[in-house]
PDB file of C-alpha atoms and ligand atoms in Angstrom:
ATOM      1  CA  MET A 368       7.655  21.240  -1.933  1.00 91.00           C
ATOM      2  CA  TYR A 369       5.499  18.567  -0.235  1.00 98.00           C
ATOM      3  CA  LYS A 370       7.682  15.791   1.516  1.00 98.00           C
ATOM      4  CA  LEU A 371       6.340  12.329   1.870  1.00 98.00           C
ATOM      5  CA  PHE A 372       7.822  10.085   4.541  1.00 98.00           C
ATOM      6  CA  VAL A 373       7.079   6.370   3.981  1.00 98.00           C
ATOM      7  CA  TYR A 374       8.054   2.905   3.984  1.00 98.00           C
ATOM      8  CA  ASP A 375       8.346   1.307   0.430  1.00 98.00           C
ATOM      9  CA  HIS A 376       6.295  -1.900   1.403  1.00 98.00           C
ATOM     10  CA  CYS A 377       3.554   0.095   3.317  1.00 98.00           C
ATOM     11  CA  PRO A 378       0.128  -0.031   1.555  1.00 98.00           C
ATOM     12  CA  PHE A 379      -1.059   2.959   3.478  1.00 98.00           C
ATOM     13  CA  CYS A 380       2.124   4.842   2.100  1.00 98.00           C
ATOM     14  CA  ILE A 381       1.079   3.807  -1.460  1.00 99.00           C
ATOM     15  CA  LYS A 382      -2.472   5.338  -0.899  1.00 99.00           C
ATOM     16  CA  ALA A 383      -0.666   8.618  -0.120  1.00 98.00           C
ATOM     17  CA  ARG A 384       1.648   8.245  -2.993  1.00 98.00           C
ATOM     18  CA  MET A 385      -1.138   7.540  -5.534  1.00 98.00           C
ATOM     19  CA  ILE A 386      -2.907  10.800  -5.167  1.00 98.00           C
ATOM     20  CA  PHE A 387       0.508  12.726  -6.041  1.00 98.00           C
ATOM     21  CA  GLY A 388       0.826  10.512  -8.981  1.00 98.00           C
ATOM     22  CA  LEU A 389      -2.822  10.766 -10.094  1.00 98.00           C
ATOM     23  CA  ARG A 390      -2.847  14.571  -9.773  1.00 97.00           C
ATOM     24  CA  HIS A 391       0.832  14.961 -11.085  1.00 97.00           C
ATOM     25  CA  ILE A 392       1.806  17.026  -8.208  1.00 97.00           C
ATOM     26  CA  PRO A 393       5.605  16.845  -7.536  1.00 97.00           C
ATOM     27  CA  PHE A 394       6.741  15.532  -3.987  1.00 98.00           C
ATOM     28  CA  ASP A 395      10.085  14.346  -2.410  1.00 98.00           C
ATOM     29  CA  LEU A 396       9.758  10.890  -1.338  1.00 98.00           C
ATOM     30  CA  VAL A 397      11.675  10.024   1.904  1.00 98.00           C
ATOM     31  CA  ILE A 398      12.137   6.397   2.760  1.00 98.00           C
ATOM     32  CA  LEU A 399      12.683   5.760   6.460  1.00 98.00           C
ATOM     33  CA  GLN A 400      14.467   3.173   8.030  1.00 98.00           C
ATOM     34  CA  ASN A 401      11.900   0.574   9.530  1.00 98.00           C
ATOM     35  CA  ASN A 402      13.656   0.893  12.944  1.00 98.00           C
ATOM     36  CA  ASP A 403      13.756   4.742  13.044  1.00 98.00           C
ATOM     37  CA  GLU A 404      11.399   5.400  15.809  1.00 98.00           C
ATOM     38  CA  ALA A 405      12.667   8.830  16.527  1.00 98.00           C
ATOM     39  CA  THR A 406      11.913  10.528  13.352  1.00 98.00           C
ATOM     40  CA  PRO A 407       8.250   9.862  13.095  1.00 98.00           C
ATOM     41  CA  LYS A 408       7.587  10.416  16.792  1.00 98.00           C
ATOM     42  CA  ARG A 409       9.165  14.008  16.346  1.00 98.00           C
ATOM     43  CA  MET A 410       6.805  14.819  13.540  1.00 98.00           C
ATOM     44  CA  ILE A 411       3.693  13.319  14.656  1.00 98.00           C
ATOM     45  CA  GLY A 412       4.165  11.798  18.181  1.00 98.00           C
ATOM     46  CA  GLN A 413       3.833   8.030  17.191  1.00 98.00           C
ATOM     47  CA  LYS A 414       5.906   5.754  15.033  1.00 98.00           C
ATOM     48  CA  MET A 415       3.651   5.479  11.905  1.00 98.00           C
ATOM     49  CA  VAL A 416       3.980   6.303   8.296  1.00 98.00           C
ATOM     50  CA  PRO A 417       2.891   7.816   5.961  1.00 98.00           C
ATOM     51  CA  ILE A 418       3.715  11.425   7.115  1.00 98.00           C
ATOM     52  CA  LEU A 419       3.275  14.426   4.903  1.00 98.00           C
ATOM     53  CA  GLU A 420       5.487  17.417   5.799  1.00 98.00           C
ATOM     54  CA  GLU A 421       4.208  20.568   4.153  1.00 98.00           C
ATOM     55  CA  ASN A 422       5.512  24.302   5.268  1.00 96.00           C
ATOM     56  CA  ASP A 423       6.946  22.660   8.545  1.00 95.00           C
ATOM     57  CA  HIS A 424       3.437  21.135   9.358  1.00 98.00           C
ATOM     58  CA  PHE A 425       3.094  17.335   9.587  1.00 98.00           C
ATOM     59  CA  MET A 426       0.002  15.313   8.719  1.00 98.00           C
ATOM     60  CA  GLY A 427      -0.376  11.624   9.426  1.00 98.00           C
ATOM     61  CA  GLU A 428      -3.034   9.372   8.166  1.00 98.00           C
ATOM     62  CA  SER A 429      -3.077   8.149   4.534  1.00 98.00           C
ATOM     63  CA  MET A 430      -6.673   9.118   3.778  1.00 98.00           C
ATOM     64  CA  ASP A 431      -6.195  12.392   5.308  1.00 98.00           C
ATOM     65  CA  ILE A 432      -3.345  13.054   3.138  1.00 98.00           C
ATOM     66  CA  VAL A 433      -5.328  11.926   0.113  1.00 98.00           C
ATOM     67  CA  ALA A 434      -8.241  14.214   0.796  1.00 98.00           C
ATOM     68  CA  HIS A 435      -5.855  17.081   1.406  1.00 98.00           C
ATOM     69  CA  ILE A 436      -3.928  16.660  -1.829  1.00 98.00           C
ATOM     70  CA  ASP A 437      -7.242  15.844  -3.798  1.00 98.00           C
ATOM     71  CA  GLY A 438      -8.375  19.067  -2.376  1.00 97.00           C
ATOM     72  CA  GLN A 439      -5.839  21.269  -4.067  1.00 95.00           C
ATOM     73  CA  GLY A 440      -7.684  22.431  -7.260  1.00 90.00           C
ATOM     74  CA  ALA A 441     -10.516  20.374  -9.019  1.00 94.00           C
ATOM     75  CA  PRO A 442     -10.501  17.114  -7.087  1.00 97.00           C
ATOM     76  CA  LEU A 443     -10.241  13.859  -9.130  1.00 98.00           C
ATOM     77  CA  LEU A 444     -11.485  11.417  -6.739  1.00 98.00           C
ATOM     78  CA  THR A 445     -15.292  12.412  -7.088  1.00 98.00           C
ATOM     79  CA  GLY A 446     -16.730   9.024  -8.333  1.00 98.00           C
ATOM     80  CA  PRO A 447     -19.087   6.888  -6.384  1.00 97.00           C
ATOM     81  CA  THR A 448     -17.885   4.048  -4.170  1.00 98.00           C
ATOM     82  CA  ASN A 449     -19.224   0.546  -4.517  1.00 98.00           C
ATOM     83  CA  PRO A 450     -19.898  -1.222  -1.010  1.00 98.00           C
ATOM     84  CA  ALA A 451     -18.858  -4.571  -2.795  1.00 98.00           C
ATOM     85  CA  ILE A 452     -15.408  -3.244  -3.192  1.00 98.00           C
ATOM     86  CA  SER A 453     -15.025  -2.443   0.535  1.00 98.00           C
ATOM     87  CA  ASP A 454     -16.454  -5.907   1.261  1.00 98.00           C
ATOM     88  CA  TRP A 455     -13.886  -7.281  -1.100  1.00 98.00           C
ATOM     89  CA  LEU A 456     -11.150  -5.365   0.777  1.00 98.00           C
ATOM     90  CA  LYS A 457     -12.280  -6.594   3.912  1.00 98.00           C
ATOM     91  CA  ARG A 458     -12.494 -10.242   2.992  1.00 98.00           C
ATOM     92  CA  SER A 459      -9.010 -10.275   1.320  1.00 98.00           C
ATOM     93  CA  ASN A 460      -7.220  -8.137   4.012  1.00 96.00           C
ATOM     94  CA  SER A 461      -6.235 -10.903   6.445  1.00 94.00           C
ATOM     95  CA  SER A 462      -5.147 -13.519   4.094  1.00 94.00           C
ATOM     96  CA  LEU A 463      -3.330 -11.155   2.018  1.00 97.00           C
ATOM     97  CA  TYR A 464      -1.186  -9.424   4.807  1.00 96.00           C
ATOM     98  CA  ARG A 465      -0.713 -13.025   6.308  1.00 96.00           C
ATOM     99  CA  GLN A 466       1.046 -14.108   3.031  1.00 98.00           C
ATOM    100  CA  PHE A 467       2.542 -10.520   2.449  1.00 98.00           C
ATOM    101  CA  LEU A 468       4.237  -9.841   5.605  1.00 98.00           C
ATOM    102  CA  PRO A 469       6.869 -12.672   5.650  1.00 98.00           C
ATOM    103  CA  ARG A 470       7.726 -12.045   2.071  1.00 98.00           C
ATOM    104  CA  ALA A 471       8.034  -8.140   2.664  1.00 98.00           C
ATOM    105  CA  ALA A 472      10.549  -9.224   5.323  1.00 98.00           C
ATOM    106  CA  CYS A 473      12.729 -10.703   2.707  1.00 97.00           C
ATOM    107  CA  ALA A 474      12.305  -8.140  -0.012  1.00 98.00           C
ATOM    108  CA  PRO A 475      15.024  -5.667  -1.069  1.00 98.00           C
ATOM    109  CA  PHE A 476      12.961  -2.707   0.233  1.00 98.00           C
ATOM    110  CA  PRO A 477      15.073   0.253   1.165  1.00 98.00           C
ATOM    111  CA  GLU A 478      13.565   0.790   4.777  1.00 98.00           C
ATOM    112  CA  PHE A 479      15.314  -2.818   5.241  1.00 98.00           C
ATOM    113  CA  SER A 480      18.652  -1.684   3.934  1.00 98.00           C
ATOM    114  CA  THR A 481      20.276  -2.081   7.484  1.00 98.00           C
ATOM    115  CA  THR A 482      20.058  -5.305   9.284  1.00 97.00           C
ATOM    116  CA  ALA A 483      18.433  -3.465  12.311  1.00 98.00           C
ATOM    117  CA  GLY A 484      15.981  -2.071  10.084  1.00 98.00           C
ATOM    118  CA  ARG A 485      14.790  -5.498   8.692  1.00 98.00           C
ATOM    119  CA  ALA A 486      15.156  -7.278  12.268  1.00 98.00           C
ATOM    120  CA  TYR A 487      13.000  -4.606  13.561  1.00 98.00           C
ATOM    121  CA  PHE A 488      10.344  -5.444  11.329  1.00 98.00           C
ATOM    122  CA  VAL A 489      10.483  -9.242  11.690  1.00 98.00           C
ATOM    123  CA  ARG A 490      10.316  -8.782  15.419  1.00 98.00           C
ATOM    124  CA  THR A 491       7.385  -6.555  15.751  1.00 98.00           C
ATOM    125  CA  LYS A 492       5.305  -8.197  12.955  1.00 98.00           C
ATOM    126  CA  GLU A 493       5.849 -11.731  14.007  1.00 98.00           C
ATOM    127  CA  ARG A 494       4.157 -10.739  17.459  1.00 97.00           C
ATOM    128  CA  SER A 495       0.676 -10.725  15.568  1.00 95.00           C
ATOM    129  CA  THR A 496       1.323 -13.352  12.772  1.00 97.00           C
ATOM    130  CA  GLY A 497       3.595 -16.006  14.594  1.00 97.00           C
ATOM    131  CA  ALA A 498       6.866 -17.101  12.776  1.00 98.00           C
ATOM    132  CA  PHE A 499       7.256 -15.972   9.369  1.00 98.00           C
ATOM    133  CA  SER A 500       9.018 -19.345   8.494  1.00 97.00           C
ATOM    134  CA  ASP A 501       5.772 -21.172   9.361  1.00 97.00           C
ATOM    135  CA  ILE A 502       3.719 -19.207   7.009  1.00 97.00           C
ATOM    136  CA  LEU A 503       6.194 -19.287   4.264  1.00 96.00           C
ATOM    137  CA  SER A 504       6.179 -23.145   4.612  1.00 96.00           C
ATOM    138  CA  GLU A 505       2.431 -23.072   3.969  1.00 93.00           C
ATOM    139  CA  GLY A 506       3.264 -23.099   0.273  1.00 89.00           C
ATOM    140  CA  ALA A 507       0.764 -22.812  -2.781  1.00 92.00           C
ATOM    141  CA  ALA A 508      -2.088 -24.154  -0.881  1.00 93.00           C
ATOM    142  CA  ALA A 509      -2.136 -20.890   1.120  1.00 94.00           C
ATOM    143  CA  LEU A 510      -2.515 -18.909  -2.064  1.00 96.00           C
ATOM    144  CA  GLU A 511      -5.756 -20.682  -3.205  1.00 97.00           C
ATOM    145  CA  PRO A 512      -8.190 -18.460  -1.059  1.00 97.00           C
ATOM    146  CA  LEU A 513      -6.220 -15.413  -2.506  1.00 98.00           C
ATOM    147  CA  ASN A 514      -6.620 -16.740  -6.002  1.00 98.00           C
ATOM    148  CA  ALA A 515     -10.428 -17.203  -5.380  1.00 98.00           C
ATOM    149  CA  LEU A 516     -10.792 -13.678  -4.168  1.00 98.00           C
ATOM    150  CA  LEU A 517      -9.311 -12.443  -7.427  1.00 98.00           C
ATOM    151  CA  GLN A 518     -11.634 -14.350  -9.482  1.00 98.00           C
ATOM    152  CA  ASP A 519     -14.326 -12.637  -7.271  1.00 98.00           C
ATOM    153  CA  LEU A 520     -12.969  -9.079  -7.875  1.00 98.00           C
ATOM    154  CA  ALA A 521     -12.943  -9.536 -11.657  1.00 98.00           C
ATOM    155  CA  PRO A 522     -16.648  -8.864 -12.194  1.00 98.00           C
ATOM    156  CA  LEU A 523     -16.550  -5.823 -10.064  1.00 98.00           C
ATOM    157  CA  VAL A 524     -13.982  -3.926 -12.265  1.00 98.00           C
ATOM    158  CA  GLN A 525     -15.965  -1.761 -14.307  1.00 98.00           C
ATOM    159  CA  SER A 526     -12.882  -0.082 -16.309  1.00 98.00           C
ATOM    160  CA  ALA A 527      -8.995  -0.505 -16.198  1.00 98.00           C
ATOM    161  CA  GLU A 528      -8.976   3.338 -15.569  1.00 98.00           C
ATOM    162  CA  ALA A 529     -11.249   3.319 -12.511  1.00 98.00           C
ATOM    163  CA  VAL A 530     -12.947   0.323 -10.733  1.00 98.00           C
ATOM    164  CA  ASN A 531     -16.472   2.051 -10.699  1.00 98.00           C
ATOM    165  CA  GLY A 532     -15.955   3.567 -14.101  1.00 98.00           C
ATOM    166  CA  HIS A 533     -14.861   6.941 -12.361  1.00 98.00           C
ATOM    167  CA  LEU A 534     -12.052   7.545  -9.995  1.00 98.00           C
ATOM    168  CA  SER A 535     -13.036   7.344  -6.298  1.00 98.00           C
ATOM    169  CA  THR A 536     -11.716   6.472  -2.802  1.00 98.00           C
ATOM    170  CA  ASP A 537     -12.261   2.779  -3.818  1.00 98.00           C
ATOM    171  CA  ASP A 538      -9.343   2.917  -6.322  1.00 99.00           C
ATOM    172  CA  ILE A 539      -7.030   4.232  -3.553  1.00 99.00           C
ATOM    173  CA  HIS A 540      -7.760   1.430  -1.313  1.00 98.00           C
ATOM    174  CA  LEU A 541      -8.022  -1.301  -4.154  1.00 98.00           C
ATOM    175  CA  PHE A 542      -4.689  -0.426  -5.826  1.00 99.00           C
ATOM    176  CA  ALA A 543      -2.836  -0.355  -2.462  1.00 98.00           C
ATOM    177  CA  GLN A 544      -4.116  -3.847  -1.840  1.00 98.00           C
ATOM    178  CA  LEU A 545      -3.318  -4.991  -5.372  1.00 98.00           C
ATOM    179  CA  HIS A 546       0.223  -3.638  -4.989  1.00 98.00           C
ATOM    180  CA  SER A 547       0.833  -5.474  -1.828  1.00 98.00           C
ATOM    181  CA  LEU A 548      -0.622  -8.803  -3.581  1.00 98.00           C
ATOM    182  CA  SER A 549       1.637  -8.130  -6.163  1.00 98.00           C
ATOM    183  CA  LEU A 550       4.787  -9.173  -3.879  1.00 98.00           C
ATOM    184  CA  ILE A 551       3.072 -12.753  -3.671  1.00 98.00           C
ATOM    185  CA  ALA A 552       4.465 -14.747  -6.410  1.00 97.00           C
ATOM    186  CA  GLY A 553       2.269 -17.636  -8.108  1.00 95.00           C
ATOM    187  CA  LEU A 554      -0.992 -15.677  -8.080  1.00 97.00           C
ATOM    188  CA  THR A 555      -3.184 -15.741 -11.132  1.00 98.00           C
ATOM    189  CA  TYR A 556      -4.947 -12.383 -12.144  1.00 98.00           C
ATOM    190  CA  PRO A 557      -8.245 -12.491 -14.196  1.00 98.00           C
ATOM    191  CA  ALA A 558      -7.747 -10.383 -17.380  1.00 98.00           C
ATOM    192  CA  ALA A 559      -9.807  -7.436 -15.730  1.00 98.00           C
ATOM    193  CA  VAL A 560      -7.806  -7.329 -12.912  1.00 98.00           C
ATOM    194  CA  GLU A 561      -4.528  -7.468 -14.708  1.00 98.00           C
ATOM    195  CA  ALA A 562      -5.526  -4.518 -16.889  1.00 98.00           C
ATOM    196  CA  TYR A 563      -6.775  -2.577 -13.943  1.00 99.00           C
ATOM    197  CA  ARG A 564      -3.506  -3.048 -11.876  1.00 98.00           C
ATOM    198  CA  GLN A 565      -1.138  -2.191 -14.840  1.00 98.00           C
ATOM    199  CA  THR A 566      -3.354   0.814 -15.644  1.00 98.00           C
ATOM    200  CA  MET A 567      -3.359   2.191 -12.306  1.00 98.00           C
ATOM    201  CA  SER A 568       0.234   1.641 -11.904  1.00 98.00           C
ATOM    202  CA  LYS A 569       1.107   3.650 -14.889  1.00 98.00           C
ATOM    203  CA  ARG A 570      -1.474   6.323 -13.967  1.00 98.00           C
ATOM    204  CA  CYS A 571      -0.027   6.588 -10.388  1.00 98.00           C
ATOM    205  CA  GLY A 572       3.727   6.040 -11.559  1.00 98.00           C
ATOM    206  CA  ILE A 573       3.919   3.432  -8.671  1.00 98.00           C
ATOM    207  CA  SER A 574       5.627   0.281 -10.087  1.00 98.00           C
ATOM    208  CA  LEU A 575       3.969  -3.259  -9.251  1.00 98.00           C
ATOM    209  CA  LEU A 576       6.256  -5.515  -7.138  1.00 98.00           C
ATOM    210  CA  ASP A 577       6.099  -8.382  -9.572  1.00 98.00           C
ATOM    211  CA  ASP A 578       9.861  -8.291 -10.430  1.00 98.00           C
ATOM    212  CA  ILE A 579      10.653  -9.030  -6.910  1.00 98.00           C
ATOM    213  CA  ALA A 580       7.847 -11.053  -6.126  1.00 98.00           C
ATOM    214  CA  ILE A 581       8.566 -14.273  -3.716  1.00 96.00           C
TER     215      ILE A 581
HETATM  216  N1  GSH B  17      -4.295   4.640   9.984  1.00 83.40           N
HETATM  217  C1  GSH B  17      -2.864   4.710   9.364  1.00 83.40           C
HETATM  218  C2  GSH B  17      -2.107   3.309   9.319  1.00 83.40           C
HETATM  219  C3  GSH B  17      -0.915   3.355   8.677  1.00 83.40           C
HETATM  220  C4  GSH B  17      -0.029   2.191   9.297  1.00 83.40           C
HETATM  221  O1  GSH B  17      -0.382   1.385   9.761  1.00 83.40           O
HETATM  222  N2  GSH B  17       1.322   2.330   8.869  1.00 83.40           N
HETATM  223  C5  GSH B  17       2.172   1.146   9.299  1.00 83.40           C
HETATM  224  C6  GSH B  17       3.037   0.903   7.970  1.00 83.40           C
HETATM  225  S1  GSH B  17       2.051  -0.026   6.740  1.00 83.40           S
HETATM  226  C7  GSH B  17       3.174   1.809  10.295  1.00 83.40           C
HETATM  227  O2  GSH B  17       3.813   2.727  10.167  1.00 83.40           O
HETATM  228  N3  GSH B  17       3.533   0.814  11.246  1.00 83.40           N
HETATM  229  C8  GSH B  17       4.279   1.134  12.297  1.00 83.40           C
HETATM  230  C9  GSH B  17       5.342   0.193  12.114  1.00 83.40           C
HETATM  231  O3  GSH B  17       5.511  -0.502  11.024  1.00 83.40           O
HETATM  232  O4  GSH B  17       6.316   0.184  12.913  1.00 83.40           O
HETATM  233  C10 GSH B  17      -3.029   5.294   8.031  1.00 83.40           C
HETATM  234  O5  GSH B  17      -3.913   4.964   7.260  1.00 83.40           O
HETATM  235  O6  GSH B  17      -2.321   5.995   7.698  1.00 83.40           O
END
């Protein structure tokens, strides 16, 4: 049985989880505490998730895991990629994660079920973002660029089943980003983007975070 070590908030872990869901391959999901440095270091030599354990071997790097699992039997992610999607992902990355990280720090993720786990996340991430409280106090105005990006994404969505019409690695990257976005309350999703994220959520068996959005 495959074992996948993750943090629930981690977008790279969503990528690894997606391929198991899309391929209907059973696996054990193990959620590490965020301050547990020893376990991932023992497995791959650094504190980083996702990690796949298979027959006492460990594999890090989300897209290596995706390729490895998609390579079991007939691959699913055979569709073309669209440079406009990678461009959109790059353009949305920094404003998304600036708003996402302070909200993740407040959310009921299992990796933060101990105070030490949550405090580790705040301490390490605030080093690059600055104080989470300052970001959260930016309010609704800070969400305008994200709403504009969602409008830009809508015409790129060719089908709710696959962004370019046929499943590809673009779907892995895009759904992971939309999954993170779903933790941010107050965003407006154009119909095509809404249909896409709901359909992908069902296909992958990964719930969006709307219910706990902040
Ligand atoms: N290149 C890696 C990046 C994975 C990554 O950055 N994971 C983050 C969580 S989102 C991590 O484990 N960071 C260390 C930490 O949070 O302490 C991949 O695609 O798997």
